[in-house]
PDB file of C-alpha atoms in Angstrom:
ATOM      1  CA  UNK A   1      -0.113  -0.435  -0.055  1.00  0.00           C
ATOM      2  CA  UNK A   2       2.102   2.387  -1.488  1.00  0.00           C
ATOM      3  CA  UNK A   3       0.463   5.486  -1.799  1.00  0.00           C
ATOM      4  CA  UNK A   4       0.540   9.546  -1.814  1.00  0.00           C
ATOM      5  CA  UNK A   5      -0.144  10.441   2.126  1.00  0.00           C
ATOM      6  CA  UNK A   6      -2.567  13.110   3.475  1.00  0.00           C
ATOM      7  CA  UNK A   7      -1.985  14.332   6.495  1.00  0.00           C
ATOM      8  CA  UNK A   8      -3.796  18.087   6.685  1.00  0.00           C
ATOM      9  CA  UNK A   9      -6.794  18.783   7.101  1.00  0.00           C
ATOM     10  CA  UNK A  10      -6.416  21.702   5.085  1.00  0.00           C
ATOM     11  CA  UNK A  11      -5.725  19.639   1.981  1.00  0.00           C
ATOM     12  CA  UNK A  12      -8.302  20.362  -1.326  1.00  0.00           C
ATOM     13  CA  UNK A  13      -8.719  17.031  -1.805  1.00  0.00           C
ATOM     14  CA  UNK A  14     -10.653  16.307   1.374  1.00  0.00           C
ATOM     15  CA  UNK A  15     -12.475  19.610   0.908  1.00  0.00           C
ATOM     16  CA  UNK A  16     -14.015  18.534  -2.018  1.00  0.00           C
ATOM     17  CA  UNK A  17     -14.670  15.802  -0.944  1.00  0.00           C
ATOM     18  CA  UNK A  18     -16.625  17.091   1.575  1.00  0.00           C
ATOM     19  CA  UNK A  19     -18.784  19.645  -0.907  1.00  0.00           C
ATOM     20  CA  UNK A  20     -20.115  16.773  -2.603  1.00  0.00           C
ATOM     21  CA  UNK A  21     -22.019  16.001   0.662  1.00  0.00           C
ATOM     22  CA  UNK A  22     -24.497  18.962  -1.023  1.00  0.00           C
ATOM     23  CA  UNK A  23     -26.675  18.006  -3.421  1.00  0.00           C
ATOM     24  CA  UNK A  24     -26.019  20.848  -5.787  1.00  0.00           C
ATOM     25  CA  UNK A  25     -22.278  19.993  -5.840  1.00  0.00           C
ATOM     26  CA  UNK A  26     -23.277  16.351  -6.699  1.00  0.00           C
ATOM     27  CA  UNK A  27     -25.257  17.462  -9.285  1.00  0.00           C
ATOM     28  CA  UNK A  28     -22.814  20.204 -10.398  1.00  0.00           C
ATOM     29  CA  UNK A  29     -19.874  18.017 -10.836  1.00  0.00           C
ATOM     30  CA  UNK A  30     -21.768  14.370 -11.559  1.00  0.00           C
ATOM     31  CA  UNK A  31     -19.880  12.845  -8.804  1.00  0.00           C
ATOM     32  CA  UNK A  32     -20.650  11.634  -5.755  1.00  0.00           C
ATOM     33  CA  UNK A  33     -19.291  10.087  -2.276  1.00  0.00           C
ATOM     34  CA  UNK A  34     -19.619   6.436  -1.035  1.00  0.00           C
ATOM     35  CA  UNK A  35     -18.804   4.984   2.260  1.00  0.00           C
ATOM     36  CA  UNK A  36     -18.383   1.905   3.475  1.00  0.00           C
ATOM     37  CA  UNK A  37     -16.899  -1.096   1.726  1.00  0.00           C
ATOM     38  CA  UNK A  38     -19.904  -3.558   1.101  1.00  0.00           C
ATOM     39  CA  UNK A  39     -21.403  -0.106  -0.501  1.00  0.00           C
ATOM     40  CA  UNK A  40     -18.058   0.228  -2.386  1.00  0.00           C
ATOM     41  CA  UNK A  41     -17.268  -3.379  -4.060  1.00  0.00           C
ATOM     42  CA  UNK A  42     -21.035  -3.212  -4.730  1.00  0.00           C
ATOM     43  CA  UNK A  43     -20.422   0.360  -6.809  1.00  0.00           C
ATOM     44  CA  UNK A  44     -17.005  -1.822  -7.727  1.00  0.00           C
ATOM     45  CA  UNK A  45     -18.675  -4.970  -9.425  1.00  0.00           C
ATOM     46  CA  UNK A  46     -21.087  -3.095 -11.236  1.00  0.00           C
ATOM     47  CA  UNK A  47     -18.443  -1.376 -12.673  1.00  0.00           C
ATOM     48  CA  UNK A  48     -18.779   2.320 -11.799  1.00  0.00           C
ATOM     49  CA  UNK A  49     -15.938   4.311 -12.288  1.00  0.00           C
ATOM     50  CA  UNK A  50     -14.152   5.889  -9.123  1.00  0.00           C
ATOM     51  CA  UNK A  51     -12.680   8.673 -10.044  1.00  0.00           C
ATOM     52  CA  UNK A  52     -10.443   8.733  -6.043  1.00  0.00           C
ATOM     53  CA  UNK A  53      -9.946   7.065  -2.680  1.00  0.00           C
ATOM     54  CA  UNK A  54      -9.210   7.337   0.416  1.00  0.00           C
ATOM     55  CA  UNK A  55      -7.666   4.541   2.232  1.00  0.00           C
ATOM     56  CA  UNK A  56      -7.051   4.869   6.147  1.00  0.00           C
ATOM     57  CA  UNK A  57      -4.552   1.303   6.293  1.00  0.00           C
ATOM     58  CA  UNK A  58      -5.065   1.400  10.157  1.00  0.00           C
ATOM     59  CA  UNK A  59      -8.840   1.258   9.772  1.00  0.00           C
ATOM     60  CA  UNK A  60      -9.245  -1.823   7.332  1.00  0.00           C
ATOM     61  CA  UNK A  61      -9.053  -5.094   9.452  1.00  0.00           C
ATOM     62  CA  UNK A  62     -12.316  -6.561   8.062  1.00  0.00           C
ATOM     63  CA  UNK A  63     -11.871  -9.000   5.379  1.00  0.00           C
ATOM     64  CA  UNK A  64     -14.926  -7.588   3.293  1.00  0.00           C
ATOM     65  CA  UNK A  65     -13.666  -4.020   3.625  1.00  0.00           C
ATOM     66  CA  UNK A  66      -9.726  -5.382   3.001  1.00  0.00           C
ATOM     67  CA  UNK A  67     -11.842  -7.161  -0.552  1.00  0.00           C
ATOM     68  CA  UNK A  68     -12.318  -3.640  -1.693  1.00  0.00           C
ATOM     69  CA  UNK A  69      -8.846  -1.872  -0.568  1.00  0.00           C
ATOM     70  CA  UNK A  70      -7.539  -4.904  -3.076  1.00  0.00           C
ATOM     71  CA  UNK A  71      -9.874  -4.047  -5.877  1.00  0.00           C
ATOM     72  CA  UNK A  72      -9.792  -0.345  -5.672  1.00  0.00           C
ATOM     73  CA  UNK A  73      -5.850  -1.003  -6.307  1.00  0.00           C
ATOM     74  CA  UNK A  74      -6.758  -3.043  -9.685  1.00  0.00           C
ATOM     75  CA  UNK A  75      -8.982  -0.625 -10.856  1.00  0.00           C
ATOM     76  CA  UNK A  76      -8.539   3.034  -8.974  1.00  0.00           C
ATOM     77  CA  UNK A  77      -5.417   5.109 -10.235  1.00  0.00           C
ATOM     78  CA  UNK A  78      -6.343   7.965  -7.844  1.00  0.00           C
ATOM     79  CA  UNK A  79      -4.788   6.177  -4.158  1.00  0.00           C
ATOM     80  CA  UNK A  80      -4.456   8.472  -1.321  1.00  0.00           C
ATOM     81  CA  UNK A  81      -3.155   7.074   2.023  1.00  0.00           C
ATOM     82  CA  UNK A  82      -5.274   9.241   5.320  1.00  0.00           C
ATOM     83  CA  UNK A  83      -4.988   9.093   8.663  1.00  0.00           C
ATOM     84  CA  UNK A  84      -7.557   8.079  10.819  1.00  0.00           C
ATOM     85  CA  UNK A  85      -7.671  11.314  11.934  1.00  0.00           C
ATOM     86  CA  UNK A  86      -8.267  12.667   8.728  1.00  0.00           C
ATOM     87  CA  UNK A  87     -10.751   9.346   7.897  1.00  0.00           C
ATOM     88  CA  UNK A  88     -13.253   9.802  11.201  1.00  0.00           C
ATOM     89  CA  UNK A  89     -13.310  13.551   9.643  1.00  0.00           C
ATOM     90  CA  UNK A  90     -14.247  12.392   6.026  1.00  0.00           C
ATOM     91  CA  UNK A  91     -16.594   9.272   6.487  1.00  0.00           C
ATOM     92  CA  UNK A  92     -20.379   9.797   6.939  1.00  0.00           C
ATOM     93  CA  UNK A  93     -22.676   8.320   9.864  1.00  0.00           C
ATOM     94  CA  UNK A  94     -19.814   6.731  11.837  1.00  0.00           C
ATOM     95  CA  UNK A  95     -18.170   4.010   9.220  1.00  0.00           C
ATOM     96  CA  UNK A  96     -15.175   2.348  10.213  1.00  0.00           C
ATOM     97  CA  UNK A  97     -14.436   0.560   7.324  1.00  0.00           C
ATOM     98  CA  UNK A  98     -11.313   2.686   6.652  1.00  0.00           C
ATOM     99  CA  UNK A  99     -12.084   3.472   3.190  1.00  0.00           C
ATOM    100  CA  UNK A 100     -14.431   6.909   1.060  1.00  0.00           C
ATOM    101  CA  UNK A 101     -14.319   6.999  -2.348  1.00  0.00           C
ATOM    102  CA  UNK A 102     -15.573   9.244  -5.137  1.00  0.00           C
ATOM    103  CA  UNK A 103     -17.378   7.891  -8.022  1.00  0.00           C
ATOM    104  CA  UNK A 104     -18.818   8.894 -11.259  1.00  0.00           C
ATOM    105  CA  UNK A 105     -22.098   6.673 -11.943  1.00  0.00           C
ATOM    106  CA  UNK A 106     -23.745   7.738 -15.128  1.00  0.00           C
ATOM    107  CA  UNK A 107     -27.284   8.458 -15.196  1.00  0.00           C
ATOM    108  CA  UNK A 108     -29.705   5.903 -17.258  1.00  0.00           C
ATOM    109  CA  UNK A 109     -32.646   6.746 -19.196  1.00  0.00           C
ATOM    110  CA  UNK A 110     -35.810   4.537 -19.642  1.00  0.00           C
ATOM    111  CA  UNK A 111     -34.598   3.806 -23.030  1.00  0.00           C
ATOM    112  CA  UNK A 112     -31.691   1.520 -21.837  1.00  0.00           C
ATOM    113  CA  UNK A 113     -33.967  -0.494 -19.723  1.00  0.00           C
ATOM    114  CA  UNK A 114     -34.210  -4.117 -20.811  1.00  0.00           C
ATOM    115  CA  UNK A 115     -36.961  -5.931 -20.094  1.00  0.00           C
ATOM    116  CA  UNK A 116     -36.875 -10.148 -19.079  1.00  0.00           C
ATOM    117  CA  UNK A 117     -40.261 -11.751 -20.049  1.00  0.00           C
ATOM    118  CA  UNK A 118     -41.685 -12.078 -16.801  1.00  0.00           C
ATOM    119  CA  UNK A 119     -40.398  -8.554 -15.494  1.00  0.00           C
ATOM    120  CA  UNK A 120     -41.526  -7.020 -11.796  1.00  0.00           C
ATOM    121  CA  UNK A 121     -41.234  -3.224 -12.159  1.00  0.00           C
ATOM    122  CA  UNK A 122     -41.200  -0.880  -9.379  1.00  0.00           C
ATOM    123  CA  UNK A 123     -42.115   2.822  -9.590  1.00  0.00           C
ATOM    124  CA  UNK A 124     -41.142   5.417  -6.917  1.00  0.00           C
ATOM    125  CA  UNK A 125     -42.906   8.488  -7.043  1.00  0.00           C
ATOM    126  CA  UNK A 126     -42.830  11.699  -4.964  1.00  0.00           C
ATOM    127  CA  UNK A 127     -40.277  10.391  -2.415  1.00  0.00           C
ATOM    128  CA  UNK A 128     -38.362  13.148  -0.637  1.00  0.00           C
ATOM    129  CA  UNK A 129     -35.613  10.524   1.734  1.00  0.00           C
ATOM    130  CA  UNK A 130     -33.191   9.743   0.687  1.00  0.00           C
ATOM    131  CA  UNK A 131     -32.908   7.102   3.260  1.00  0.00           C
ATOM    132  CA  UNK A 132     -36.403   5.512   2.204  1.00  0.00           C
ATOM    133  CA  UNK A 133     -35.484   5.334  -1.843  1.00  0.00           C
ATOM    134  CA  UNK A 134     -32.707   3.136  -0.400  1.00  0.00           C
ATOM    135  CA  UNK A 135     -34.647   0.819   1.874  1.00  0.00           C
ATOM    136  CA  UNK A 136     -37.163   0.614  -1.209  1.00  0.00           C
ATOM    137  CA  UNK A 137     -33.877  -0.387  -2.980  1.00  0.00           C
ATOM    138  CA  UNK A 138     -32.760  -2.751  -0.302  1.00  0.00           C
ATOM    139  CA  UNK A 139     -36.106  -4.699  -0.738  1.00  0.00           C
ATOM    140  CA  UNK A 140     -36.352  -4.626  -4.668  1.00  0.00           C
ATOM    141  CA  UNK A 141     -32.831  -6.025  -4.353  1.00  0.00           C
ATOM    142  CA  UNK A 142     -33.790  -8.850  -1.919  1.00  0.00           C
ATOM    143  CA  UNK A 143     -37.012  -9.734  -4.033  1.00  0.00           C
ATOM    144  CA  UNK A 144     -35.593  -9.732  -6.964  1.00  0.00           C
ATOM    145  CA  UNK A 145     -37.140  -7.020  -8.270  1.00  0.00           C
ATOM    146  CA  UNK A 146     -35.912  -6.365 -12.460  1.00  0.00           C
ATOM    147  CA  UNK A 147     -35.586  -2.873 -11.909  1.00  0.00           C
ATOM    148  CA  UNK A 148     -36.847   0.759 -10.025  1.00  0.00           C
ATOM    149  CA  UNK A 149     -37.947   4.187 -11.716  1.00  0.00           C
ATOM    150  CA  UNK A 150     -38.129   6.574  -9.310  1.00  0.00           C
ATOM    151  CA  UNK A 151     -40.016   9.516 -10.479  1.00  0.00           C
ATOM    152  CA  UNK A 152     -40.533  12.990  -9.928  1.00  0.00           C
ATOM    153  CA  UNK A 153     -38.238  12.377  -6.949  1.00  0.00           C
ATOM    154  CA  UNK A 154     -37.471  15.091  -4.154  1.00  0.00           C
ATOM    155  CA  UNK A 155     -34.107  13.659  -3.781  1.00  0.00           C
ATOM    156  CA  UNK A 156     -31.236  12.652  -6.178  1.00  0.00           C
ATOM    157  CA  UNK A 157     -30.361   8.926  -6.602  1.00  0.00           C
ATOM    158  CA  UNK A 158     -26.397   8.910  -5.906  1.00  0.00           C
ATOM    159  CA  UNK A 159     -27.157  10.712  -2.070  1.00  0.00           C
ATOM    160  CA  UNK A 160     -24.662   9.330  -0.173  1.00  0.00           C
ATOM    161  CA  UNK A 161     -27.748   8.515   2.527  1.00  0.00           C
ATOM    162  CA  UNK A 162     -29.937   6.288  -0.331  1.00  0.00           C
ATOM    163  CA  UNK A 163     -26.176   4.970  -1.059  1.00  0.00           C
ATOM    164  CA  UNK A 164     -25.790   3.859   2.057  1.00  0.00           C
ATOM    165  CA  UNK A 165     -29.669   2.943   3.284  1.00  0.00           C
ATOM    166  CA  UNK A 166     -29.843   0.729   0.077  1.00  0.00           C
ATOM    167  CA  UNK A 167     -26.347  -1.011   1.079  1.00  0.00           C
ATOM    168  CA  UNK A 168     -24.922  -0.430  -2.123  1.00  0.00           C
ATOM    169  CA  UNK A 169     -28.088  -2.101  -4.078  1.00  0.00           C
ATOM    170  CA  UNK A 170     -28.497   1.380  -6.237  1.00  0.00           C
ATOM    171  CA  UNK A 171     -25.565   0.432  -7.973  1.00  0.00           C
ATOM    172  CA  UNK A 172     -26.879  -3.339  -8.759  1.00  0.00           C
ATOM    173  CA  UNK A 173     -30.797  -2.781  -8.996  1.00  0.00           C
ATOM    174  CA  UNK A 174     -30.972  -0.930 -12.518  1.00  0.00           C
ATOM    175  CA  UNK A 175     -32.544   1.977 -11.581  1.00  0.00           C
ATOM    176  CA  UNK A 176     -33.983   4.866 -13.671  1.00  0.00           C
ATOM    177  CA  UNK A 177     -35.012   8.535 -12.801  1.00  0.00           C
ATOM    178  CA  UNK A 178     -37.779   9.859 -15.216  1.00  0.00           C
ATOM    179  CA  UNK A 179     -40.937  12.119 -14.984  1.00  0.00           C
ATOM    180  CA  UNK A 180     -44.373  10.253 -13.836  1.00  0.00           C
ATOM    181  CA  UNK A 181     -45.564  10.672 -17.218  1.00  0.00           C
ATOM    182  CA  UNK A 182     -42.455   9.130 -18.526  1.00  0.00           C
ATOM    183  CA  UNK A 183     -42.274   5.952 -16.449  1.00  0.00           C
ATOM    184  CA  UNK A 184     -46.597   5.688 -17.134  1.00  0.00           C
ATOM    185  CA  UNK A 185     -46.073   5.944 -20.935  1.00  0.00           C
ATOM    186  CA  UNK A 186     -43.105   3.491 -21.133  1.00  0.00           C
ATOM    187  CA  UNK A 187     -45.254   1.230 -18.498  1.00  0.00           C
ATOM    188  CA  UNK A 188     -48.094   1.239 -20.946  1.00  0.00           C
ATOM    189  CA  UNK A 189     -45.615   0.998 -24.236  1.00  0.00           C
ATOM    190  CA  UNK A 190     -44.144  -1.482 -22.782  1.00  0.00           C
ATOM    191  CA  UNK A 191     -47.599  -4.094 -21.763  1.00  0.00           C
ATOM    192  CA  UNK A 192     -46.931  -4.098 -18.188  1.00  0.00           C
ATOM    193  CA  UNK A 193     -49.989  -4.516 -16.038  1.00  0.00           C
ATOM    194  CA  UNK A 194     -50.160  -1.774 -13.112  1.00  0.00           C
ATOM    195  CA  UNK A 195     -50.884  -1.935  -9.663  1.00  0.00           C
ATOM    196  CA  UNK A 196     -50.882   1.276  -7.719  1.00  0.00           C
ATOM    197  CA  UNK A 197     -50.476   1.252  -3.623  1.00  0.00           C
ATOM    198  CA  UNK A 198     -53.575   3.479  -2.439  1.00  0.00           C
ATOM    199  CA  UNK A 199     -55.746   3.518   0.557  1.00  0.00           C
ATOM    200  CA  UNK A 200     -59.138   2.666   0.286  1.00  0.00           C
ATOM    201  CA  UNK A 201     -58.655   0.961  -2.972  1.00  0.00           C
ATOM    202  CA  UNK A 202     -61.222  -1.430  -4.176  1.00  0.00           C
ATOM    203  CA  UNK A 203     -58.847  -4.474  -4.001  1.00  0.00           C
ATOM    204  CA  UNK A 204     -56.446  -6.014  -1.793  1.00  0.00           C
ATOM    205  CA  UNK A 205     -53.143  -6.453  -2.520  1.00  0.00           C
ATOM    206  CA  UNK A 206     -53.603 -10.688  -2.779  1.00  0.00           C
ATOM    207  CA  UNK A 207     -56.218 -10.211  -4.788  1.00  0.00           C
ATOM    208  CA  UNK A 208     -54.496  -9.379  -8.159  1.00  0.00           C
ATOM    209  CA  UNK A 209     -52.415 -11.363 -10.208  1.00  0.00           C
ATOM    210  CA  UNK A 210     -48.863 -10.448  -9.897  1.00  0.00           C
ATOM    211  CA  UNK A 211     -47.382 -13.093 -12.053  1.00  0.00           C
ATOM    212  CA  UNK A 212     -47.865 -11.622 -15.243  1.00  0.00           C
ATOM    213  CA  UNK A 213     -45.606  -8.278 -15.979  1.00  0.00           C
ATOM    214  CA  UNK A 214     -46.142  -5.958 -14.201  1.00  0.00           C
ATOM    215  CA  UNK A 215     -44.929  -3.024 -12.395  1.00  0.00           C
ATOM    216  CA  UNK A 216     -46.023  -1.458  -8.939  1.00  0.00           C
ATOM    217  CA  UNK A 217     -46.015   1.890  -7.705  1.00  0.00           C
ATOM    218  CA  UNK A 218     -45.550   3.545  -4.599  1.00  0.00           C
ATOM    219  CA  UNK A 219     -46.084   7.397  -3.447  1.00  0.00           C
ATOM    220  CA  UNK A 220     -44.704   9.101  -0.889  1.00  0.00           C
ATOM    221  CA  UNK A 221     -46.492   8.616   3.012  1.00  0.00           C
ATOM    222  CA  UNK A 222     -47.379  12.726   2.971  1.00  0.00           C
ATOM    223  CA  UNK A 223     -48.564  13.032  -0.151  1.00  0.00           C
ATOM    224  CA  UNK A 224     -49.355   9.422  -2.004  1.00  0.00           C
ATOM    225  CA  UNK A 225     -49.627   9.483  -5.530  1.00  0.00           C
ATOM    226  CA  UNK A 226     -50.373  12.134  -7.416  1.00  0.00           C
ATOM    227  CA  UNK A 227     -53.420  12.377 -10.102  1.00  0.00           C
ATOM    228  CA  UNK A 228     -50.897  10.950 -13.098  1.00  0.00           C
ATOM    229  CA  UNK A 229     -51.894   7.368 -12.121  1.00  0.00           C
ATOM    230  CA  UNK A 230     -55.576   8.311 -12.371  1.00  0.00           C
ATOM    231  CA  UNK A 231     -56.177   6.140 -15.250  1.00  0.00           C
ATOM    232  CA  UNK A 232     -58.207   3.503 -16.895  1.00  0.00           C
ATOM    233  CA  UNK A 233     -54.752   1.264 -16.788  1.00  0.00           C
ATOM    234  CA  UNK A 234     -53.990   1.552 -13.415  1.00  0.00           C
ATOM    235  CA  UNK A 235     -55.475  -0.667 -10.821  1.00  0.00           C
ATOM    236  CA  UNK A 236     -55.323   0.672  -7.045  1.00  0.00           C
ATOM    237  CA  UNK A 237     -54.223  -1.747  -4.295  1.00  0.00           C
ATOM    238  CA  UNK A 238     -54.661  -1.575  -0.682  1.00  0.00           C
ATOM    239  CA  UNK A 239     -52.829  -3.041   2.025  1.00  0.00           C
ATOM    240  CA  UNK A 240     -54.634  -3.221   5.023  1.00  0.00           C
ATOM    241  CA  UNK A 241     -54.784  -1.180   8.156  1.00  0.00           C
ATOM    242  CA  UNK A 242     -55.544  -2.362  11.041  1.00  0.00           C
ATOM    243  CA  UNK A 243     -54.486  -0.550  14.002  1.00  0.00           C
ATOM    244  CA  UNK A 244     -54.418   3.289  14.524  1.00  0.00           C
ATOM    245  CA  UNK A 245     -52.206   4.146  12.003  1.00  0.00           C
ATOM    246  CA  UNK A 246     -53.515   4.997   8.032  1.00  0.00           C
ATOM    247  CA  UNK A 247     -50.199   3.985   6.440  1.00  0.00           C
ATOM    248  CA  UNK A 248     -46.948   2.267   6.411  1.00  0.00           C
ATOM    249  CA  UNK A 249     -44.012   3.380   5.539  1.00  0.00           C
ATOM    250  CA  UNK A 250     -43.328   3.775   2.145  1.00  0.00           C
ATOM    251  CA  UNK A 251     -40.376   1.064   2.015  1.00  0.00           C
ATOM    252  CA  UNK A 252     -41.954  -1.326   4.342  1.00  0.00           C
ATOM    253  CA  UNK A 253     -45.048  -1.428   1.958  1.00  0.00           C
ATOM    254  CA  UNK A 254     -42.698  -1.810  -1.416  1.00  0.00           C
ATOM    255  CA  UNK A 255     -41.341  -4.938   0.694  1.00  0.00           C
ATOM    256  CA  UNK A 256     -45.190  -6.174   1.669  1.00  0.00           C
ATOM    257  CA  UNK A 257     -46.056  -6.018  -2.146  1.00  0.00           C
ATOM    258  CA  UNK A 258     -42.525  -6.780  -3.577  1.00  0.00           C
ATOM    259  CA  UNK A 259     -43.014 -10.139  -1.280  1.00  0.00           C
ATOM    260  CA  UNK A 260     -46.456 -11.369  -2.490  1.00  0.00           C
ATOM    261  CA  UNK A 261     -45.119 -11.039  -6.120  1.00  0.00           C
ATOM    262  CA  UNK A 262     -42.488 -13.517  -5.087  1.00  0.00           C
ATOM    263  CA  UNK A 263     -45.345 -15.715  -2.983  1.00  0.00           C
ATOM    264  CA  UNK A 264     -47.526 -15.580  -6.627  1.00  0.00           C
ATOM    265  CA  UNK A 265     -44.653 -16.424  -8.562  1.00  0.00           C
ATOM    266  CA  UNK A 266     -43.478 -19.659  -6.627  1.00  0.00           C
ATOM    267  CA  UNK A 267     -40.228 -17.673  -5.541  1.00  0.00           C
TER     268      UNK A 267
END
């Protein structure tokens, strides 16, 4: 690990990484920050370009962290060694894997979304909290969802909080940003049955056929789905609420619906 060292808090590279915690900076530069070995491994395995990385050798103790650093050594040309004090300043949320990286993930358009014969697509509209987007991605990955369309989102896909909450599955689940109108048009054009989670819907989620090519659409907890989804092609489904709360966290609702599809499909 014979990398050049950074020892000063005033180093411009470290300042630039800190700036990428801000959405406008990520948007301006087309880059984001990846904290944690597991998340970084998934990005590397997905072929996400890593622009530079910062490694604290004293903190690289776990096998997963060692694998991430080893792979970085093969794929990244700009790696810097930093002290534990600088690592604590740079890393987010108490992460202690010893590695932080700057990545340049490429946005994907729906035109690039290639469907298998029996797809299950998720659509997430208007969700602002990056942790919720990440949690939905984690469930989508676990349930084998074909891909996620994030429609009219209040957050950017590669917010470091989204990356962390998804455990890096934002890089392994095909994920696309679009407007609600674009998403709906694309789903209809590809012949998917569209099921929208709604309070008071006529059908329960267990009463619809999720074995066919289908899309599951969820909105934010505060606003629900927009009027864009009030069309004949869209079937409302309800998850029964038997207590005093009138809604589930969107990531929990997503997991319920995704795994109903898994159940129906014999998974």
